[in-house]
Short mmCIF file of C-alpha atoms and ligand atoms in Angstrom, two decimals:
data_model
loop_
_atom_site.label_atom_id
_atom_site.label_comp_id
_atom_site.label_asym_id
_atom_site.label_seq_id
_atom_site.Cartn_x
_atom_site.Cartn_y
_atom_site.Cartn_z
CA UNK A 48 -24.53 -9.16 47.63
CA UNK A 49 -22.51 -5.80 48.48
CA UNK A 50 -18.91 -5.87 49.67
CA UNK A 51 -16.67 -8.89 52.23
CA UNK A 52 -15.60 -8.13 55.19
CA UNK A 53 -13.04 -9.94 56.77
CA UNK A 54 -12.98 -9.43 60.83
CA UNK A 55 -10.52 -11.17 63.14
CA UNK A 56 -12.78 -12.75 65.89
CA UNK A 57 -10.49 -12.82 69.21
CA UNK A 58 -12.49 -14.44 71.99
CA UNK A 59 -9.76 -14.80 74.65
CA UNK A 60 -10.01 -16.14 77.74
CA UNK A 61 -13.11 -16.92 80.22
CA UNK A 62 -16.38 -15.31 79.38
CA UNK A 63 -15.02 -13.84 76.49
CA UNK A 64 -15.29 -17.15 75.28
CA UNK A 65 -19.07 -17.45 75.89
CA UNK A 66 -20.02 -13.83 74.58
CA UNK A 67 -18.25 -13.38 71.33
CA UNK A 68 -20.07 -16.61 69.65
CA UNK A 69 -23.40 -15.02 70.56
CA UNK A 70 -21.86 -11.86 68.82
CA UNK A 71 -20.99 -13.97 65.78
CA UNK A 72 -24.18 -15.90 65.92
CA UNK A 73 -26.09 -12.08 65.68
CA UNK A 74 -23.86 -11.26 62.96
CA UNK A 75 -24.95 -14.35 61.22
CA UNK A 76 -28.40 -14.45 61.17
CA UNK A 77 -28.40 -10.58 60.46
CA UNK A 78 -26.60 -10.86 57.37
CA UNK A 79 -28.14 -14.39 56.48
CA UNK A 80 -30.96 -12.10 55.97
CA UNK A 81 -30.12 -8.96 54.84
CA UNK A 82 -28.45 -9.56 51.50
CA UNK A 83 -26.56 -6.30 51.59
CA UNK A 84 -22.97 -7.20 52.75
CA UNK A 85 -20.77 -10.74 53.75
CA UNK A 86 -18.96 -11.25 56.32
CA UNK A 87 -15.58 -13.83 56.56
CA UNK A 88 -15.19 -14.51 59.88
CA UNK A 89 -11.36 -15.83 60.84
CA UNK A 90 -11.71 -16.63 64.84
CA UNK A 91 -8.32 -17.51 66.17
CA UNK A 92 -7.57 -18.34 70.03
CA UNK A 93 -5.44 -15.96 72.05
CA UNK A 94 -4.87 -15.03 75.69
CA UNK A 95 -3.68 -16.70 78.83
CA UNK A 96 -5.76 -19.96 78.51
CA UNK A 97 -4.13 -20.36 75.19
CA UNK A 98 -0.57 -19.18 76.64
CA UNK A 99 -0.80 -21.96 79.23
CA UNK A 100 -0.99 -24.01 76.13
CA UNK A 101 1.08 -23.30 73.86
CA UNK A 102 3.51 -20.93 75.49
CA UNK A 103 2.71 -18.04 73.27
CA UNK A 104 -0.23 -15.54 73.36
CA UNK A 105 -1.63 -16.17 69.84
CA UNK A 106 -0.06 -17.96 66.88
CA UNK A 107 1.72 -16.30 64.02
CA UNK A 108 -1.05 -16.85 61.90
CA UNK A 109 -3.87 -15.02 64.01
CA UNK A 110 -0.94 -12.17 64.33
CA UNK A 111 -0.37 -11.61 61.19
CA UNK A 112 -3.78 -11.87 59.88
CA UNK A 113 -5.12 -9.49 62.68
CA UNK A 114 -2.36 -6.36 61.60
CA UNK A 115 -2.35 -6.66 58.34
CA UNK A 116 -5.36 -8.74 56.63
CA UNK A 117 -8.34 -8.02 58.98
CA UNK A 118 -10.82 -5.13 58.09
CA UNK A 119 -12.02 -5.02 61.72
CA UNK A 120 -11.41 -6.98 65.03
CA UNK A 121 -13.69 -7.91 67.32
CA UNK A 122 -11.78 -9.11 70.52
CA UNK A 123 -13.79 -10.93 74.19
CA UNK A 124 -11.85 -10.68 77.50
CA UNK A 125 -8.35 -11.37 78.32
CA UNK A 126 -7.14 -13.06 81.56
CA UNK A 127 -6.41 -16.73 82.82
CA UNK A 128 -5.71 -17.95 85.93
CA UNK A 129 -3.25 -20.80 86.15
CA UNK A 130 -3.34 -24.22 88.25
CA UNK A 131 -1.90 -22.28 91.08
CA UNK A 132 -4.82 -19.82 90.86
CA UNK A 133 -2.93 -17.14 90.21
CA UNK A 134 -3.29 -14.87 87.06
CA UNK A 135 -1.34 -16.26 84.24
CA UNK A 136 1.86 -13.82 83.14
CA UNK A 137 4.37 -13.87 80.73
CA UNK A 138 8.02 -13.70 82.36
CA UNK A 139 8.35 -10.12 81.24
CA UNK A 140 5.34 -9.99 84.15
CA UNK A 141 2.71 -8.10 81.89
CA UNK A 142 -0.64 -10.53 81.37
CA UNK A 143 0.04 -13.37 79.55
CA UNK A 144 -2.41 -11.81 76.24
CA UNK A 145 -0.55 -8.51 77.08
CA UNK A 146 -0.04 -8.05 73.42
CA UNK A 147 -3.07 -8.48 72.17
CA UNK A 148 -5.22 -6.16 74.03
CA UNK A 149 -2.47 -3.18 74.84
CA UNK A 150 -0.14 -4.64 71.93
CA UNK A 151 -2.78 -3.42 69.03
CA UNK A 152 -3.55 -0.45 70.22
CA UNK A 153 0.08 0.79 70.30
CA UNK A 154 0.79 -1.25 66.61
CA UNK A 155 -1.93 0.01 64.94
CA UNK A 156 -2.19 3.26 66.44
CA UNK A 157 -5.77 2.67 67.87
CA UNK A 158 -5.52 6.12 69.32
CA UNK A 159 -9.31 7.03 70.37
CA UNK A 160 -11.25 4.81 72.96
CA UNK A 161 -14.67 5.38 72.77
CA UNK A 162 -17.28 4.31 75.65
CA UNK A 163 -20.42 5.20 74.90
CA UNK A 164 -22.75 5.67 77.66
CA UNK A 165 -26.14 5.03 77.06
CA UNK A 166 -29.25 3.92 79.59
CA UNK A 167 -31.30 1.97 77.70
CA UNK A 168 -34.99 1.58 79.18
CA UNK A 169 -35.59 -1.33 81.00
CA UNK A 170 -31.97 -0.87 82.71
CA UNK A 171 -31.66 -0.19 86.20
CA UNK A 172 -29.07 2.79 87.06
CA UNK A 173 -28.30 3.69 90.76
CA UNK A 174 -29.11 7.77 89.83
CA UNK A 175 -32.09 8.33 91.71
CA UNK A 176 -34.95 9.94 89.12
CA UNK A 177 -33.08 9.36 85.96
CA UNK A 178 -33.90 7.64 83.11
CA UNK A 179 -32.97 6.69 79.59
CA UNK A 180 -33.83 10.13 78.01
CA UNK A 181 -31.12 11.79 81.18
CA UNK A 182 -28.15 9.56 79.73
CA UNK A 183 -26.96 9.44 76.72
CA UNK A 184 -23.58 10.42 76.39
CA UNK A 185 -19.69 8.93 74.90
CA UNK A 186 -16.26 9.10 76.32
CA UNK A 187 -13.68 9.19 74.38
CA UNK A 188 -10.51 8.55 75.99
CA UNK A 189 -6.75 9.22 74.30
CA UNK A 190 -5.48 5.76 74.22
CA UNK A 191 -1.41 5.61 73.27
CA UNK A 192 0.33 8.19 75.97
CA UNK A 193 -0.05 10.08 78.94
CA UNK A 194 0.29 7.80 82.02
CA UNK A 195 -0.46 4.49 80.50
CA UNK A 196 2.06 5.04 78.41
CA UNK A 197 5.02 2.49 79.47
CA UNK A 198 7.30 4.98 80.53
CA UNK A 199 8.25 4.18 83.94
CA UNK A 200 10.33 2.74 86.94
CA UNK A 201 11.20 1.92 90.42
CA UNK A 202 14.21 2.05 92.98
CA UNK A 203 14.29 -0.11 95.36
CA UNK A 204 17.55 1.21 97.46
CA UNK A 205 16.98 1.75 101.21
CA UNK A 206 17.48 5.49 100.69
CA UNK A 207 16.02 5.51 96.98
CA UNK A 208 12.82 3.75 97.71
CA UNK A 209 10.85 5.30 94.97
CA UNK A 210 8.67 4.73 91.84
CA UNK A 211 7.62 7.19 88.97
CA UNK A 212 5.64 7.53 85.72
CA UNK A 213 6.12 9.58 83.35
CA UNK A 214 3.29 11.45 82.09
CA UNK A 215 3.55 12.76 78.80
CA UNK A 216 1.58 14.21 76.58
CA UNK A 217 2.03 15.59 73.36
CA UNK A 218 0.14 18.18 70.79
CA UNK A 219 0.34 15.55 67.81
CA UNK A 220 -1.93 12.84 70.17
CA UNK A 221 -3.76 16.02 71.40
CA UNK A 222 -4.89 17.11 68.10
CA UNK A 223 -5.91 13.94 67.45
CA UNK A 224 -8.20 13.18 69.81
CA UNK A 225 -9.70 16.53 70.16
CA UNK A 226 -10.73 16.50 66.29
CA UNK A 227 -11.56 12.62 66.90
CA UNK A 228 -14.42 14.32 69.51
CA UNK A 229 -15.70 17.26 67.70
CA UNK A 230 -15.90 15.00 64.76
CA UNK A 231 -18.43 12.54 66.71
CA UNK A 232 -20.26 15.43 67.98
CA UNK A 233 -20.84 16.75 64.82
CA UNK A 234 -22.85 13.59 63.73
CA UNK A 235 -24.57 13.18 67.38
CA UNK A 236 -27.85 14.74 68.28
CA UNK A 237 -26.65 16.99 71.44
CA UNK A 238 -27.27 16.61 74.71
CA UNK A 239 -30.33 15.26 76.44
CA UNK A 240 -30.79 18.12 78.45
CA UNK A 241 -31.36 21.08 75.37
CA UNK A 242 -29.97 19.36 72.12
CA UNK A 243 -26.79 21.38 72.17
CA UNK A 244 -23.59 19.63 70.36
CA UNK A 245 -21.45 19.77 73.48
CA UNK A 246 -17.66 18.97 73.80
CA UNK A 247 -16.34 18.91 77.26
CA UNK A 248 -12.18 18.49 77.89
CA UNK A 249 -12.00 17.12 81.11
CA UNK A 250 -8.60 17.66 82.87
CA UNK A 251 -6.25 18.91 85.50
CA UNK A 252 -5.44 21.91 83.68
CA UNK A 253 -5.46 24.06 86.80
CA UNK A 254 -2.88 21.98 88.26
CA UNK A 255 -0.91 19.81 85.49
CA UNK A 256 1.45 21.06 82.45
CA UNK A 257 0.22 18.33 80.15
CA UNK A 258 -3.59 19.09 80.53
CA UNK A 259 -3.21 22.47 79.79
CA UNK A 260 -1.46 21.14 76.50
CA UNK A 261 -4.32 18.98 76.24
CA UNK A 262 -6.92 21.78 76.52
CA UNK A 263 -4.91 24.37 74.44
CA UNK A 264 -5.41 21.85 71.41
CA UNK A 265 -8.84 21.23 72.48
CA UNK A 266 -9.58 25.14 72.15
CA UNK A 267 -7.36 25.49 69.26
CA UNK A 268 -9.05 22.38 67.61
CA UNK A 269 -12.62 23.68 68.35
CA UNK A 270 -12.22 26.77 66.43
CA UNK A 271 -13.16 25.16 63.27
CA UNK A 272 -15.92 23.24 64.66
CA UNK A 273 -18.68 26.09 64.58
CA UNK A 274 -21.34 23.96 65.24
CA UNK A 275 -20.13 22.54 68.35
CA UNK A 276 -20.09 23.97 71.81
CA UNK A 277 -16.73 23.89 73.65
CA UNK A 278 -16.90 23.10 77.19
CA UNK A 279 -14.63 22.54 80.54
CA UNK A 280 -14.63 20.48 83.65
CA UNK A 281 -11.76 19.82 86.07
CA UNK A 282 -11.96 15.66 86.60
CA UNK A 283 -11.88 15.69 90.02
CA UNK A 284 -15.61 18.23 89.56
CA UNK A 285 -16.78 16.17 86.36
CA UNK A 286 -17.19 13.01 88.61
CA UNK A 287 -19.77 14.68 90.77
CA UNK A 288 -21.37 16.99 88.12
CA UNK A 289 -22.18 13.94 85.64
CA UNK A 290 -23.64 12.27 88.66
CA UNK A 291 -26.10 15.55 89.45
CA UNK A 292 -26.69 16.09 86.21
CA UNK A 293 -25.47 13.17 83.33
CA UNK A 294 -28.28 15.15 80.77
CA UNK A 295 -25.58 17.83 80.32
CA UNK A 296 -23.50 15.87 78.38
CA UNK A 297 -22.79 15.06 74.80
CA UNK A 298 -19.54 13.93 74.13
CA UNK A 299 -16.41 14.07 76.72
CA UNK A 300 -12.80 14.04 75.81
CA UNK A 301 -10.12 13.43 78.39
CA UNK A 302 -6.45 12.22 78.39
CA UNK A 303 -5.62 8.43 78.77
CA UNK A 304 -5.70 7.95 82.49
CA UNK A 305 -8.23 10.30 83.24
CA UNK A 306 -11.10 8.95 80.09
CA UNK A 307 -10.07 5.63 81.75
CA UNK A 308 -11.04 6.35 85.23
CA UNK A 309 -13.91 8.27 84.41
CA UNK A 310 -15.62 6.01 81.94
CA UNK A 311 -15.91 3.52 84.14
CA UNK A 312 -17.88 6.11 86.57
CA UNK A 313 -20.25 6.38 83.42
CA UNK A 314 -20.52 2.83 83.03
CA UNK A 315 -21.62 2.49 86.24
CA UNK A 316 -24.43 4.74 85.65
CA UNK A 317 -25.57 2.53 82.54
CA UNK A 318 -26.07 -1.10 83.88
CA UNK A 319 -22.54 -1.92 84.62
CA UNK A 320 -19.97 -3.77 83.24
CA UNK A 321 -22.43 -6.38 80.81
CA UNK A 322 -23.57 -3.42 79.06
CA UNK A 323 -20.86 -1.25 78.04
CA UNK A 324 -19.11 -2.14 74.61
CA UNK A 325 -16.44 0.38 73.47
CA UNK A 326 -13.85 0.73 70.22
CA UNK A 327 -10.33 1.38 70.05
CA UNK A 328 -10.00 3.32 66.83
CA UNK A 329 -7.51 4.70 64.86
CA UNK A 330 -6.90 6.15 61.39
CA UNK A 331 -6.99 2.87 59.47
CA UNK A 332 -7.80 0.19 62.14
CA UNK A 333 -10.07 -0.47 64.95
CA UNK A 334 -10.22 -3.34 67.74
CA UNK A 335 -14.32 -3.54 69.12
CA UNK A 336 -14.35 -5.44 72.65
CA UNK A 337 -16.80 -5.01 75.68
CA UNK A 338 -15.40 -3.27 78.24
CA UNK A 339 -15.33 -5.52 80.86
CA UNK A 340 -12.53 -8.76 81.06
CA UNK A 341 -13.00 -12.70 81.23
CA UNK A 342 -14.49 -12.24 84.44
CA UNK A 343 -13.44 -15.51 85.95
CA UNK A 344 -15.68 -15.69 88.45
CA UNK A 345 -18.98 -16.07 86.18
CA UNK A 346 -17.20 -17.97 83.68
CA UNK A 347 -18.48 -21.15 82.39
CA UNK A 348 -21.80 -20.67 84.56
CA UNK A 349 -23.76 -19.55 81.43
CA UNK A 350 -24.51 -16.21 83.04
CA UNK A 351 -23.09 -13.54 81.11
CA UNK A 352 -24.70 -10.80 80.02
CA UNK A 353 -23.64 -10.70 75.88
CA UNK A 354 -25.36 -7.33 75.29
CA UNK A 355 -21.99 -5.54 75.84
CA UNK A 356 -20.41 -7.98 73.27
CA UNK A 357 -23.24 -7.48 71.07
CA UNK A 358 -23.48 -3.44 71.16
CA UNK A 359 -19.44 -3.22 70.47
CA UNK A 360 -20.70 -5.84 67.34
CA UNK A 361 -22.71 -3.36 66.60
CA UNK A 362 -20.23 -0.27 66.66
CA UNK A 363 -17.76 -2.56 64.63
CA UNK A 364 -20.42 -2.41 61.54
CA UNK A 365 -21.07 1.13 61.89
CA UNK A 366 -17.48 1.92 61.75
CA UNK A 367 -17.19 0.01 58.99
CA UNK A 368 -19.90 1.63 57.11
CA UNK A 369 -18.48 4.75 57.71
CA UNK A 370 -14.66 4.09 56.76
CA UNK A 371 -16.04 2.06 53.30
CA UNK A 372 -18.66 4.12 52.95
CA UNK A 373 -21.45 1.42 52.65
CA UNK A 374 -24.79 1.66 54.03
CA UNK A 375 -25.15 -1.93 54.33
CA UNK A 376 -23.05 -2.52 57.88
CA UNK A 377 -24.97 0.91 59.27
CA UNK A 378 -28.46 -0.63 58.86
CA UNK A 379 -27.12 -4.42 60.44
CA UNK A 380 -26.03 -2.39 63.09
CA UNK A 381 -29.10 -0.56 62.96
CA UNK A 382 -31.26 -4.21 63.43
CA UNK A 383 -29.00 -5.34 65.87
CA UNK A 384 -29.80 -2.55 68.43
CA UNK A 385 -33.49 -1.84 67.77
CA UNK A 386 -33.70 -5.95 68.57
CA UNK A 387 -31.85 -5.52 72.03
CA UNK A 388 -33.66 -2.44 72.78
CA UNK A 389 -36.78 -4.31 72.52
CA UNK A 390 -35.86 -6.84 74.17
CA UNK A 391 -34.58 -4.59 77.37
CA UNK A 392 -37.61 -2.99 76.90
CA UNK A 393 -39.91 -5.86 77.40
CA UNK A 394 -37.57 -6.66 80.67
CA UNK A 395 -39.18 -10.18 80.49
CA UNK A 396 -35.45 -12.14 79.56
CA UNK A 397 -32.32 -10.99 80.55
CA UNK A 398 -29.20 -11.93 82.18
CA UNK A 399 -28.60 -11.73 86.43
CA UNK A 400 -26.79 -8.44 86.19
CA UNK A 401 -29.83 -6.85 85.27
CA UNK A 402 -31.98 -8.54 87.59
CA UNK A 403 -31.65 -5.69 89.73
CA UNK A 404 -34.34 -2.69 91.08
CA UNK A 405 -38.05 -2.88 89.59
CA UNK A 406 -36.53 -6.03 87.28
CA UNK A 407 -35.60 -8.00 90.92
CA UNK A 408 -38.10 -9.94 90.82
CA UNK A 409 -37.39 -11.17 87.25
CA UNK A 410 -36.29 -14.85 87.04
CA UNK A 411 -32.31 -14.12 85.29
CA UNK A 412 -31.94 -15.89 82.03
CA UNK A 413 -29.00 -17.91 80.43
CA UNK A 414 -26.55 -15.94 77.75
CA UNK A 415 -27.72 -17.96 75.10
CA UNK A 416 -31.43 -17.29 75.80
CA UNK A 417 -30.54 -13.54 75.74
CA UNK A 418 -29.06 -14.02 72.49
CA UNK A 419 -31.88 -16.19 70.94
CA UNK A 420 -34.57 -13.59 72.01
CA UNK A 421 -32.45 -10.89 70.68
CA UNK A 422 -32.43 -12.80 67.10
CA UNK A 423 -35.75 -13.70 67.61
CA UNK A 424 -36.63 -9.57 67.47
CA UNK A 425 -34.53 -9.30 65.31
CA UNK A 426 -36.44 -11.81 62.34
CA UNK A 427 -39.84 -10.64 63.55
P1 LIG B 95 -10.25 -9.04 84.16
O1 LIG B 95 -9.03 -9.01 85.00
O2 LIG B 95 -10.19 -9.98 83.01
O3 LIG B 95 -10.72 -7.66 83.76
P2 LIG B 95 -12.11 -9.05 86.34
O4 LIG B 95 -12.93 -10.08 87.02
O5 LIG B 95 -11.19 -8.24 87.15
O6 LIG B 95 -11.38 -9.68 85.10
P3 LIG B 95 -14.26 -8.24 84.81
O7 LIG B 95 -14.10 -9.43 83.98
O8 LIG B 95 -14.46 -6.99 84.06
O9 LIG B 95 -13.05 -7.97 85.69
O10 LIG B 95 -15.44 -8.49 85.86
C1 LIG B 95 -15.71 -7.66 86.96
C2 LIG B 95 -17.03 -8.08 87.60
O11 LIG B 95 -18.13 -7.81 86.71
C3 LIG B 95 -17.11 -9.58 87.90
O12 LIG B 95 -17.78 -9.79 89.13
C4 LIG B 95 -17.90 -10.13 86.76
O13 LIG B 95 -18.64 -11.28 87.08
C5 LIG B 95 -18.84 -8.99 86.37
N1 LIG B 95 -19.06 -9.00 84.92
C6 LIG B 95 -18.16 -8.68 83.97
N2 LIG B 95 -18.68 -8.84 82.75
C7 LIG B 95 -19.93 -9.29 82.91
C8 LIG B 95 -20.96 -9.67 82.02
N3 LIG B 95 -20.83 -9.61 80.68
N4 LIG B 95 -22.13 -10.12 82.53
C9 LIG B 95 -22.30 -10.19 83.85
N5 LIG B 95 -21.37 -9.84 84.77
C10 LIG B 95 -20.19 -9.40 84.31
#
């Protein structure tokens, strides 16, 4: 038996709730089998289901274990809506859960979030005549400042009706980041298109003082990175270029409200929301969640999709692997996604979403039947 691992299990609110026990139930049976590392799992509630509760967003206890004890933290969806049917909110006015998805990330400096943006086969996309050797590509996103960052406000006078946000952005997160990306394309295989490492900054720089901070760094950073090609695309461009040609690219760095807007475009392109898992990584820690919310309006209907909860699963072991420098987590990760690639593959069970193009004819299974067939692969 190789080294414990203690993850903070966060399911949160709505589906979250449903797709994070078929992530721990993977994680179980893979390591029930492999022998090569253990896994504590501490699941505490949190969110606005739990806020309705108890008044608070997650106890002391899951708090304090999560910042200071956990060695990774896998987190669902957050979001409640109240007896009134509106969205549950603390009085401050932010989502009642507020802290624990936007609160780690600023506490423990989670400052890369990385989408990757992968079309497996058997997944529909809407690109006309590409496939799953066309797209193949992660975002990485600067997570802790530019317009996300809280910096803001509003006047409300008759002749001061106005609102602003500040956007800045600074050569420490910069630097960051940048290195964060040419570090990941080092280890990646290149583009589809011609197996070139590619980097590409995506920004405003012709237009906006802190992108062309953000792509000085980027050029300054890349310097050292001789292996890697550096490239450029304006954001407004990059949304129609990845859509004529997604092969092209590699890995794609962008400030915070840019990588957000534009990995949801690449999401899109992959399956949609019940297939895209992402990390929010920093130095030391790192928070693993699917990218899409509690999705009230599927909730408690059994149908969704867990593969995004699975893949982030997955991304959490690799990550760990990498930081403790144990092959055990890489090759768990490893059987997790060769068992939901077969699975896609075979097209024969999956969940609504993906019921979609050649697969509409394809009677949608239940979460938990997803799951099952994916640990059936798995064992086989
Ligand atoms: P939140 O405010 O928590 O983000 P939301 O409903 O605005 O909630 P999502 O939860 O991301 O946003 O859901 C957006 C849409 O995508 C919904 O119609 C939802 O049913 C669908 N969806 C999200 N996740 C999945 C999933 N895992 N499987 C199937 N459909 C999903």
């Amino acid at each position: 038996m190789g080294r414990t691992y203690k993850i903070a299990v966060l399911p949160g609110d709505g589906i979250g709730r449903e797709v994070i026990p078929e992530a721990r139930r993977v994680m179980v049976e893979a390591f029930g089998t492999s022998e090569l590392i253990d896994l504590e799992f501490h699941e505490f509630e949190c969110g606005g289901e739990y806020f309705l509760k108890t008044g608070n967003e997650w106890s002391e206890e899951a708090e304090v274990f999560t910042k200071t004890e956990a060695d990774a933290i896998l987190l669902g969806g957050i979001g409640a809506k109240g007896p009134d049917g509106n969205t549950v909110r603390r009085p401050d006015g932010n989502l009642a859960g507020y802290s624990v998805v936007i609160g780690l990330r600023q506490e423990l400096d989670l400052y890369a979030n990385v989408r990757p943006v992968k079309l497996y086969e058997g997944v529909p996309t809407p690109l006309a005549g590409k496939g799953p050797s066309d797209i193949d590509m992660v975002i990485v996103r600067e997570n802790t400042e530019g317009l996300y960052y809280p910096a803001r406000g509003r006047f409300s006078e008759p002749d001061r009706n106005f609102a602003y946000d500040l956007r800045m952005i600074t050569a420490k997160a910069s630097e960051r980041i940048a290195r964060f990306a040419y570090d990941l394309a080092k280890d990646r295989n290149g583009a589809p298109v011609d197996k070139v490492k590619r980097v590409t900054c995506v920004d405003k720089s012709n237009l906006l003082a802190g992108c062309q901070l953000f792509r000085e760094i980027f050029d300054k950073i890349g310097e050292k990175y001789k292996g890697v090609t550096k490239d450029y695309a304006y954001v407004d461009a990059w949304t129609l270029l990845v859509v004529r040609k997604p092969e092209y690219y590699d890995v794609v760095v962008a400030p915070n409200a840019f990588g957000d807007i534009i990995s949801d475009l690449g999401g899109a392109l992959v399956g949609g929301l019940g297939m895209i898992p992402s990390g929010n990584i920093g130095d030391k820690h790192a928070v693993f969640e699917p990218v899409h919310g509690s999705a009230p309006d599927i909730a408690g209907t059994g149908q969704a999709n867990p593969i995004a909860a699975l893949l982030s699963t997955a991304m959490m072991l690799e990550w760990l692997g990498k930081k403790f420098e144990d092959k055990g987590p890489v090759k768990t990760a490893g059987r997790i996604r060769g068992a939901i690639e077969e699975v896609l593959r075979e097209g024969k069970i999956r969940t609504q979403d993906l019921c979609l193009g050649e697969w509409a004819g394809v009677k949608p299974s239940m979460t938990q039947q997803v799951t099952d067939e994916i640990i059936r692969k798995m064992k086989g």
